[in-house]
Amino acid sequence: MRAPLAPDWAVYRVVGTLAAMRALLVVNPAATTTSARTRDVLIHALASEMKLEAVTTEYRGHARDLGRRAADSDDIDLVVALGGDGTVNEVVNGLLHGGPDPDGLPRLAVVPGGSTNVFARALGLPNDAVEATGAILDALETGSGRTVGLGIAAGTPDTPDEGVPPRWFTFCAGFGFDAGVVGRVEQQRERGRISTHSLYIRQAARQFLADPHRRSGAITLERPGADPVRELALAIVCNTSPWTYLGNRPVYATPAASFDSALDVLGLGRLSTAALARYATQLLTSTPDRGPRGKHVASFHDLTDFTLHSKVALPFQMDGDHLGLRSSVTFTGVRRALRVIV
Protein backbone atom coordinates (compact mmCIF):
# COMPACT_ATOMS: atom_id res chain seq x y z
CA MET A 1 0.00 0.00 0.00
CA ARG A 2 1.20 3.50 -0.82
CA ALA A 3 2.27 5.40 2.29
CA PRO A 4 1.03 9.00 2.04
CA LEU A 5 2.94 11.68 3.88
CA ALA A 6 1.59 12.43 7.33
CA PRO A 7 0.27 15.98 7.88
CA ASP A 8 2.69 18.44 9.44
CA TRP A 9 0.85 19.09 12.69
CA ALA A 10 3.56 21.47 13.92
CA VAL A 11 2.86 23.81 10.99
CA TYR A 12 -0.84 23.89 11.89
CA ARG A 13 0.01 24.84 15.46
CA VAL A 14 2.45 27.57 14.45
CA VAL A 15 0.07 29.35 12.09
CA GLY A 16 -2.80 28.95 14.59
CA THR A 17 -5.25 27.72 11.98
CA LEU A 18 -6.46 24.47 10.51
CA ALA A 19 -7.24 26.06 7.14
CA ALA A 20 -4.59 24.00 5.34
CA MET A 21 -6.01 20.69 6.53
CA ARG A 22 -8.15 18.56 4.24
CA ALA A 23 -10.74 16.44 5.99
CA LEU A 24 -13.40 13.95 5.00
CA LEU A 25 -16.50 13.89 7.20
CA VAL A 26 -18.45 10.62 7.07
CA VAL A 27 -22.01 11.22 8.29
CA ASN A 28 -24.46 8.48 9.22
CA PRO A 29 -27.91 10.07 8.75
CA ALA A 30 -29.48 7.31 10.86
CA ALA A 31 -27.38 8.09 13.94
CA THR A 32 -29.79 7.77 16.84
CA THR A 33 -28.79 10.75 19.00
CA THR A 34 -28.16 13.51 16.45
CA SER A 35 -30.86 15.37 14.54
CA ALA A 36 -30.46 16.70 11.01
CA ARG A 37 -30.20 20.21 12.43
CA THR A 38 -27.45 19.19 14.85
CA ARG A 39 -25.53 17.51 12.06
CA ASP A 40 -25.77 20.65 9.96
CA VAL A 41 -24.39 22.74 12.83
CA LEU A 42 -21.48 20.33 13.32
CA ILE A 43 -20.69 20.27 9.61
CA HIS A 44 -20.65 24.08 9.56
CA ALA A 45 -18.37 24.21 12.61
CA LEU A 46 -15.86 21.82 11.06
CA ALA A 47 -16.05 23.40 7.59
CA SER A 48 -15.31 26.84 9.06
CA GLU A 49 -11.95 25.57 10.34
CA MET A 50 -10.66 23.32 7.54
CA LYS A 51 -11.17 22.21 3.95
CA LEU A 52 -14.01 19.78 4.54
CA GLU A 53 -15.83 17.32 2.32
CA ALA A 54 -18.95 15.92 4.00
CA VAL A 55 -20.48 12.71 2.66
CA THR A 56 -23.69 11.14 3.96
CA THR A 57 -23.70 7.34 3.94
CA GLU A 58 -26.32 5.73 1.73
CA TYR A 59 -25.91 1.98 2.26
CA ARG A 60 -24.38 -0.60 4.59
CA GLY A 61 -20.64 -0.57 4.00
CA HIS A 62 -20.59 2.94 2.53
CA ALA A 63 -18.55 4.30 5.46
CA ARG A 64 -16.00 1.55 4.86
CA ASP A 65 -15.75 2.50 1.19
CA LEU A 66 -15.22 6.15 2.14
CA GLY A 67 -12.51 5.23 4.64
CA ARG A 68 -10.77 3.19 1.96
CA ARG A 69 -10.95 6.11 -0.44
CA ALA A 70 -9.35 8.35 2.17
CA ALA A 71 -6.57 5.84 2.82
CA ASP A 72 -5.75 5.67 -0.88
CA SER A 73 -5.87 9.42 -1.44
CA ASP A 74 -2.91 11.79 -1.61
CA ASP A 75 -4.53 14.79 0.03
CA ILE A 76 -6.82 13.76 2.91
CA ASP A 77 -5.25 14.44 6.31
CA LEU A 78 -8.18 13.58 8.55
CA VAL A 79 -11.31 11.42 8.52
CA VAL A 80 -14.11 12.38 10.91
CA ALA A 81 -16.75 9.75 11.65
CA LEU A 82 -20.09 11.19 12.77
CA GLY A 83 -22.22 8.30 13.97
CA GLY A 84 -22.26 5.36 16.34
CA ASP A 85 -19.81 2.54 16.90
CA GLY A 86 -20.95 0.76 13.73
CA THR A 87 -20.06 3.77 11.60
CA VAL A 88 -16.67 4.06 13.29
CA ASN A 89 -16.01 0.36 12.70
CA GLU A 90 -16.71 0.71 8.99
CA VAL A 91 -14.48 3.78 8.64
CA VAL A 92 -11.64 2.03 10.49
CA ASN A 93 -11.91 -1.05 8.27
CA GLY A 94 -11.73 1.19 5.22
CA LEU A 95 -8.73 3.13 6.51
CA LEU A 96 -6.86 -0.07 7.38
CA HIS A 97 -7.73 -2.07 4.29
CA GLY A 98 -4.05 -2.13 3.33
CA GLY A 99 -2.77 -2.67 6.86
CA PRO A 100 -1.85 -0.38 9.75
CA ASP A 101 0.35 2.66 9.12
CA PRO A 102 -0.26 5.14 11.96
CA ASP A 103 2.30 7.62 10.69
CA GLY A 104 1.18 7.56 7.08
CA LEU A 105 -2.58 7.10 7.03
CA PRO A 106 -5.08 9.91 7.65
CA ARG A 107 -5.88 10.49 11.30
CA LEU A 108 -9.27 9.50 12.68
CA ALA A 109 -11.60 11.68 14.74
CA VAL A 110 -14.93 10.49 16.15
CA VAL A 111 -18.05 12.58 16.81
CA PRO A 112 -20.42 10.34 18.83
CA GLY A 113 -23.89 10.00 17.35
CA GLY A 114 -25.03 6.54 18.42
CA SER A 115 -26.83 5.22 21.46
CA THR A 116 -23.73 4.04 23.36
CA ASN A 117 -20.57 5.36 21.61
CA VAL A 118 -18.16 3.08 23.46
CA PHE A 119 -15.10 3.83 21.32
CA ALA A 120 -15.44 7.62 21.54
CA ARG A 121 -16.09 7.55 25.29
CA ALA A 122 -13.20 5.14 25.90
CA LEU A 123 -10.97 7.69 24.18
CA GLY A 124 -12.13 10.26 26.72
CA LEU A 125 -14.33 12.30 24.40
CA PRO A 126 -17.61 13.84 25.65
CA ASN A 127 -20.70 11.79 24.81
CA ASP A 128 -22.40 14.90 23.42
CA ALA A 129 -21.79 15.47 19.70
CA VAL A 130 -21.45 19.24 19.97
CA GLU A 131 -19.07 19.08 22.93
CA ALA A 132 -17.05 16.33 21.24
CA THR A 133 -16.69 18.45 18.09
CA GLY A 134 -15.33 21.29 20.20
CA ALA A 135 -12.89 18.93 21.91
CA ILE A 136 -11.71 17.60 18.54
CA LEU A 137 -11.11 21.11 17.18
CA ASP A 138 -9.15 22.00 20.32
CA ALA A 139 -7.09 18.82 19.96
CA LEU A 140 -6.35 19.61 16.31
CA GLU A 141 -5.22 23.12 17.21
CA THR A 142 -2.77 21.78 19.78
CA GLY A 143 -1.72 18.70 17.82
CA SER A 144 -3.10 16.36 20.48
CA GLY A 145 -3.63 12.72 19.60
CA ARG A 146 -2.67 9.15 20.40
CA THR A 147 -1.95 5.88 18.64
CA VAL A 148 -4.26 3.03 19.60
CA GLY A 149 -4.10 -0.71 19.26
CA LEU A 150 -6.97 -2.58 17.59
CA GLY A 151 -8.14 -6.14 17.13
CA ILE A 152 -8.62 -8.34 14.07
CA ALA A 153 -11.03 -11.27 13.81
CA ALA A 154 -10.77 -13.73 10.93
CA GLY A 155 -11.87 -17.17 9.86
CA THR A 156 -9.73 -20.01 11.22
CA PRO A 157 -7.76 -22.13 8.72
CA ASP A 158 -8.98 -25.69 8.20
CA THR A 159 -12.44 -24.94 9.59
CA PRO A 160 -15.77 -24.23 7.85
CA ASP A 161 -15.14 -20.51 8.50
CA GLU A 162 -11.66 -20.33 6.98
CA GLY A 163 -12.95 -18.20 4.09
CA VAL A 164 -14.27 -15.43 6.34
CA PRO A 165 -12.13 -12.35 5.60
CA PRO A 166 -10.32 -10.49 8.40
CA ARG A 167 -12.13 -7.57 9.97
CA TRP A 168 -10.88 -4.95 12.41
CA PHE A 169 -12.71 -4.04 15.62
CA THR A 170 -12.16 -1.04 17.85
CA PHE A 171 -13.39 -1.99 21.31
CA CYS A 172 -14.94 -5.47 21.56
CA ALA A 173 -16.07 -8.71 19.99
CA GLY A 174 -18.37 -11.35 21.40
CA PHE A 175 -18.95 -15.04 20.74
CA GLY A 176 -21.96 -16.88 22.13
CA PHE A 177 -24.47 -15.43 24.58
CA ASP A 178 -23.74 -11.69 24.32
CA ALA A 179 -23.60 -11.86 20.52
CA GLY A 180 -27.00 -13.53 20.57
CA VAL A 181 -28.34 -10.57 22.55
CA VAL A 182 -26.90 -8.15 19.97
CA GLY A 183 -28.57 -10.14 17.19
CA ARG A 184 -31.94 -9.98 18.93
CA VAL A 185 -31.60 -6.22 19.43
CA GLU A 186 -30.82 -5.75 15.74
CA GLN A 187 -33.94 -7.71 14.82
CA GLN A 188 -36.01 -5.42 17.03
CA ARG A 189 -34.44 -2.32 15.48
CA GLU A 190 -35.29 -3.61 12.01
CA ARG A 191 -38.91 -3.72 13.19
CA GLY A 192 -38.78 -0.07 14.15
CA ARG A 193 -37.81 -0.30 17.83
CA ILE A 194 -35.48 2.37 19.21
CA SER A 195 -32.16 1.15 20.62
CA THR A 196 -32.36 1.67 24.38
CA HIS A 197 -30.72 0.05 27.37
CA SER A 198 -34.07 -1.43 28.44
CA LEU A 199 -34.34 -3.06 25.02
CA TYR A 200 -30.96 -4.74 25.57
CA ILE A 201 -32.02 -5.97 29.01
CA ARG A 202 -35.26 -7.48 27.68
CA GLN A 203 -33.46 -9.22 24.83
CA ALA A 204 -30.80 -10.53 27.21
CA ALA A 205 -33.54 -12.19 29.27
CA ARG A 206 -35.04 -13.76 26.13
CA GLN A 207 -31.63 -14.95 24.93
CA PHE A 208 -30.99 -16.54 28.31
CA LEU A 209 -34.24 -18.48 28.23
CA ALA A 210 -33.71 -19.63 24.64
CA ASP A 211 -29.96 -20.47 24.76
CA PRO A 212 -29.53 -24.28 24.75
CA HIS A 213 -25.77 -24.07 25.49
CA ARG A 214 -25.76 -21.87 28.58
CA ARG A 215 -25.46 -24.71 31.12
CA SER A 216 -22.65 -26.60 29.38
CA GLY A 217 -20.76 -24.16 27.20
CA ALA A 218 -19.74 -25.10 23.68
CA ILE A 219 -16.78 -22.68 23.33
CA THR A 220 -13.09 -23.57 23.67
CA LEU A 221 -10.34 -20.94 23.95
CA GLU A 222 -7.00 -21.97 22.48
CA ARG A 223 -3.76 -20.02 23.04
CA PRO A 224 -0.25 -20.86 21.81
CA GLY A 225 1.69 -22.74 24.45
CA ALA A 226 -1.21 -23.09 26.91
CA ASP A 227 -3.86 -25.66 27.71
CA PRO A 228 -7.29 -25.08 26.13
CA VAL A 229 -10.04 -23.54 28.23
CA ARG A 230 -13.23 -25.49 27.54
CA GLU A 231 -16.99 -25.33 28.10
CA LEU A 232 -17.43 -21.56 27.94
CA ALA A 233 -20.97 -20.29 27.36
CA LEU A 234 -19.73 -16.93 26.16
CA ALA A 235 -16.47 -15.20 25.36
CA ILE A 236 -16.04 -11.43 25.38
CA VAL A 237 -12.92 -10.02 23.69
CA CYS A 238 -12.00 -6.48 24.73
CA ASN A 239 -9.60 -4.00 23.21
CA THR A 240 -10.25 -1.36 25.86
CA SER A 241 -12.06 -0.77 29.11
CA PRO A 242 -14.91 -0.15 29.88
CA TRP A 243 -16.52 -2.89 27.82
CA THR A 244 -19.77 -0.95 27.45
CA TYR A 245 -22.01 1.58 29.20
CA LEU A 246 -25.46 1.42 30.72
CA GLY A 247 -26.46 5.05 30.46
CA ASN A 248 -23.61 6.86 32.17
CA ARG A 249 -22.50 3.79 34.11
CA PRO A 250 -19.34 2.14 32.72
CA VAL A 251 -19.29 -1.66 32.72
CA TYR A 252 -15.89 -3.34 33.12
CA ALA A 253 -15.75 -6.91 31.77
CA THR A 254 -11.94 -6.90 31.59
CA PRO A 255 -10.71 -3.94 33.67
CA ALA A 256 -7.06 -4.24 32.58
CA ALA A 257 -7.84 -3.96 28.84
CA SER A 258 -6.22 -0.98 27.15
CA PHE A 259 -5.66 0.63 23.77
CA ASP A 260 -1.94 0.34 24.62
CA SER A 261 -1.90 -3.47 24.96
CA ALA A 262 -3.19 -6.40 22.91
CA LEU A 263 -6.53 -8.11 23.64
CA ASP A 264 -8.22 -9.23 26.86
CA VAL A 265 -10.73 -12.07 27.13
CA LEU A 266 -13.49 -12.81 29.60
CA GLY A 267 -15.02 -16.29 29.40
CA LEU A 268 -18.01 -17.46 31.44
CA GLY A 269 -19.20 -21.04 31.79
CA ARG A 270 -22.38 -22.67 33.12
CA LEU A 271 -24.84 -19.81 32.93
CA SER A 272 -27.47 -21.04 35.37
CA THR A 273 -30.07 -18.58 36.59
CA ALA A 274 -28.14 -18.03 39.82
CA ALA A 275 -24.82 -17.67 38.00
CA LEU A 276 -26.22 -15.18 35.51
CA ALA A 277 -27.67 -13.09 38.33
CA ARG A 278 -24.30 -13.17 40.11
CA TYR A 279 -22.32 -12.19 36.98
CA ALA A 280 -24.82 -9.46 36.10
CA THR A 281 -24.45 -7.98 39.59
CA GLN A 282 -20.67 -8.15 39.36
CA LEU A 283 -20.73 -6.37 35.99
CA LEU A 284 -23.08 -3.65 37.23
CA THR A 285 -20.87 -3.04 40.26
CA SER A 286 -17.58 -3.49 38.38
CA THR A 287 -14.79 -0.93 38.70
CA PRO A 288 -11.53 -0.17 36.87
CA ASP A 289 -9.87 -2.49 39.39
CA ARG A 290 -12.43 -5.29 39.75
CA GLY A 291 -14.42 -7.24 37.18
CA PRO A 292 -16.36 -10.53 37.19
CA ARG A 293 -14.85 -13.32 39.29
CA GLY A 294 -15.70 -16.83 40.40
CA LYS A 295 -15.14 -20.53 39.84
CA HIS A 296 -16.42 -20.52 36.27
CA VAL A 297 -14.81 -17.23 35.21
CA ALA A 298 -11.79 -17.29 32.87
CA SER A 299 -10.00 -14.00 32.35
CA PHE A 300 -6.87 -13.29 30.29
CA HIS A 301 -4.88 -10.11 29.68
CA ASP A 302 -2.79 -8.87 26.74
CA LEU A 303 -3.24 -11.78 24.32
CA THR A 304 -1.78 -11.27 20.84
CA ASP A 305 -3.03 -14.45 19.16
CA PHE A 306 -5.78 -16.89 20.12
CA THR A 307 -8.73 -18.80 18.69
CA LEU A 308 -12.27 -19.45 19.86
CA HIS A 309 -13.79 -22.74 18.65
CA SER A 310 -17.32 -23.99 19.14
CA LYS A 311 -18.90 -27.42 18.85
CA VAL A 312 -21.87 -25.74 17.16
CA ALA A 313 -22.25 -22.51 15.19
CA LEU A 314 -22.85 -19.62 17.58
CA PRO A 315 -23.70 -15.92 17.20
CA PHE A 316 -20.76 -13.57 16.68
CA GLN A 317 -20.56 -9.79 16.98
CA MET A 318 -17.93 -7.07 16.65
CA ASP A 319 -18.31 -3.51 17.94
CA GLY A 320 -22.01 -4.17 18.49
CA ASP A 321 -22.63 -5.39 14.93
CA HIS A 322 -24.10 -8.91 14.65
CA LEU A 323 -22.20 -10.88 11.98
CA GLY A 324 -24.15 -14.12 11.94
CA LEU A 325 -23.14 -17.59 13.14
CA ARG A 326 -19.56 -18.85 13.38
CA SER A 327 -17.94 -22.06 14.52
CA SER A 328 -14.39 -20.71 14.87
CA VAL A 329 -12.80 -17.26 15.02
CA THR A 330 -9.09 -16.40 15.17
CA PHE A 331 -8.11 -13.15 16.89
CA THR A 332 -5.03 -10.96 16.62
CA GLY A 333 -4.21 -7.96 18.77
CA VAL A 334 -2.31 -5.25 16.88
CA ARG A 335 -0.52 -2.59 18.89
CA ARG A 336 -0.09 0.87 17.34
CA ALA A 337 -2.64 0.36 14.57
CA LEU A 338 -4.16 3.81 14.06
CA ARG A 339 -3.65 7.45 15.03
CA VAL A 340 -6.71 9.17 16.55
CA ILE A 341 -7.43 12.76 17.54
CA VAL A 342 -8.23 13.25 21.24
PDB file of C-alpha atoms in Angstrom, residues 8-14 16-18 21 134-145 339 341-342:
ATOM      1  CA  ASP A   8       2.692  18.440   9.440  1.00  0.00           C
ATOM      2  CA  TRP A   9       0.849  19.092  12.693  1.00  0.00           C
ATOM      3  CA  ALA A  10       3.562  21.472  13.915  1.00  0.00           C
ATOM      4  CA  VAL A  11       2.857  23.813  10.993  1.00  0.00           C
ATOM      5  CA  TYR A  12      -0.844  23.888  11.886  1.00  0.00           C
ATOM      6  CA  ARG A  13       0.008  24.845  15.464  1.00  0.00           C
ATOM      7  CA  VAL A  14       2.446  27.573  14.451  1.00  0.00           C
ATOM      8  CA  GLY A  16      -2.798  28.952  14.586  1.00  0.00           C
ATOM      9  CA  THR A  17      -5.253  27.722  11.977  1.00  0.00           C
ATOM     10  CA  LEU A  18      -6.457  24.469  10.506  1.00  0.00           C
ATOM     11  CA  MET A  21      -6.006  20.692   6.535  1.00  0.00           C
ATOM     12  CA  GLY A 134     -15.329  21.293  20.197  1.00  0.00           C
ATOM     13  CA  ALA A 135     -12.891  18.934  21.912  1.00  0.00           C
ATOM     14  CA  ILE A 136     -11.710  17.599  18.540  1.00  0.00           C
ATOM     15  CA  LEU A 137     -11.110  21.106  17.183  1.00  0.00           C
ATOM     16  CA  ASP A 138      -9.154  21.996  20.320  1.00  0.00           C
ATOM     17  CA  ALA A 139      -7.089  18.815  19.955  1.00  0.00           C
ATOM     18  CA  LEU A 140      -6.353  19.614  16.313  1.00  0.00           C
ATOM     19  CA  GLU A 141      -5.224  23.125  17.211  1.00  0.00           C
ATOM     20  CA  THR A 142      -2.768  21.776  19.776  1.00  0.00           C
ATOM     21  CA  GLY A 143      -1.719  18.702  17.820  1.00  0.00           C
ATOM     22  CA  SER A 144      -3.101  16.364  20.482  1.00  0.00           C
ATOM     23  CA  GLY A 145      -3.632  12.715  19.604  1.00  0.00           C
ATOM     24  CA  ARG A 339      -3.645   7.452  15.026  1.00  0.00           C
ATOM     25  CA  ILE A 341      -7.428  12.757  17.543  1.00  0.00           C
ATOM     26  CA  VAL A 342      -8.229  13.251  21.237  1.00  0.00           C
TER      27      VAL A 342
END
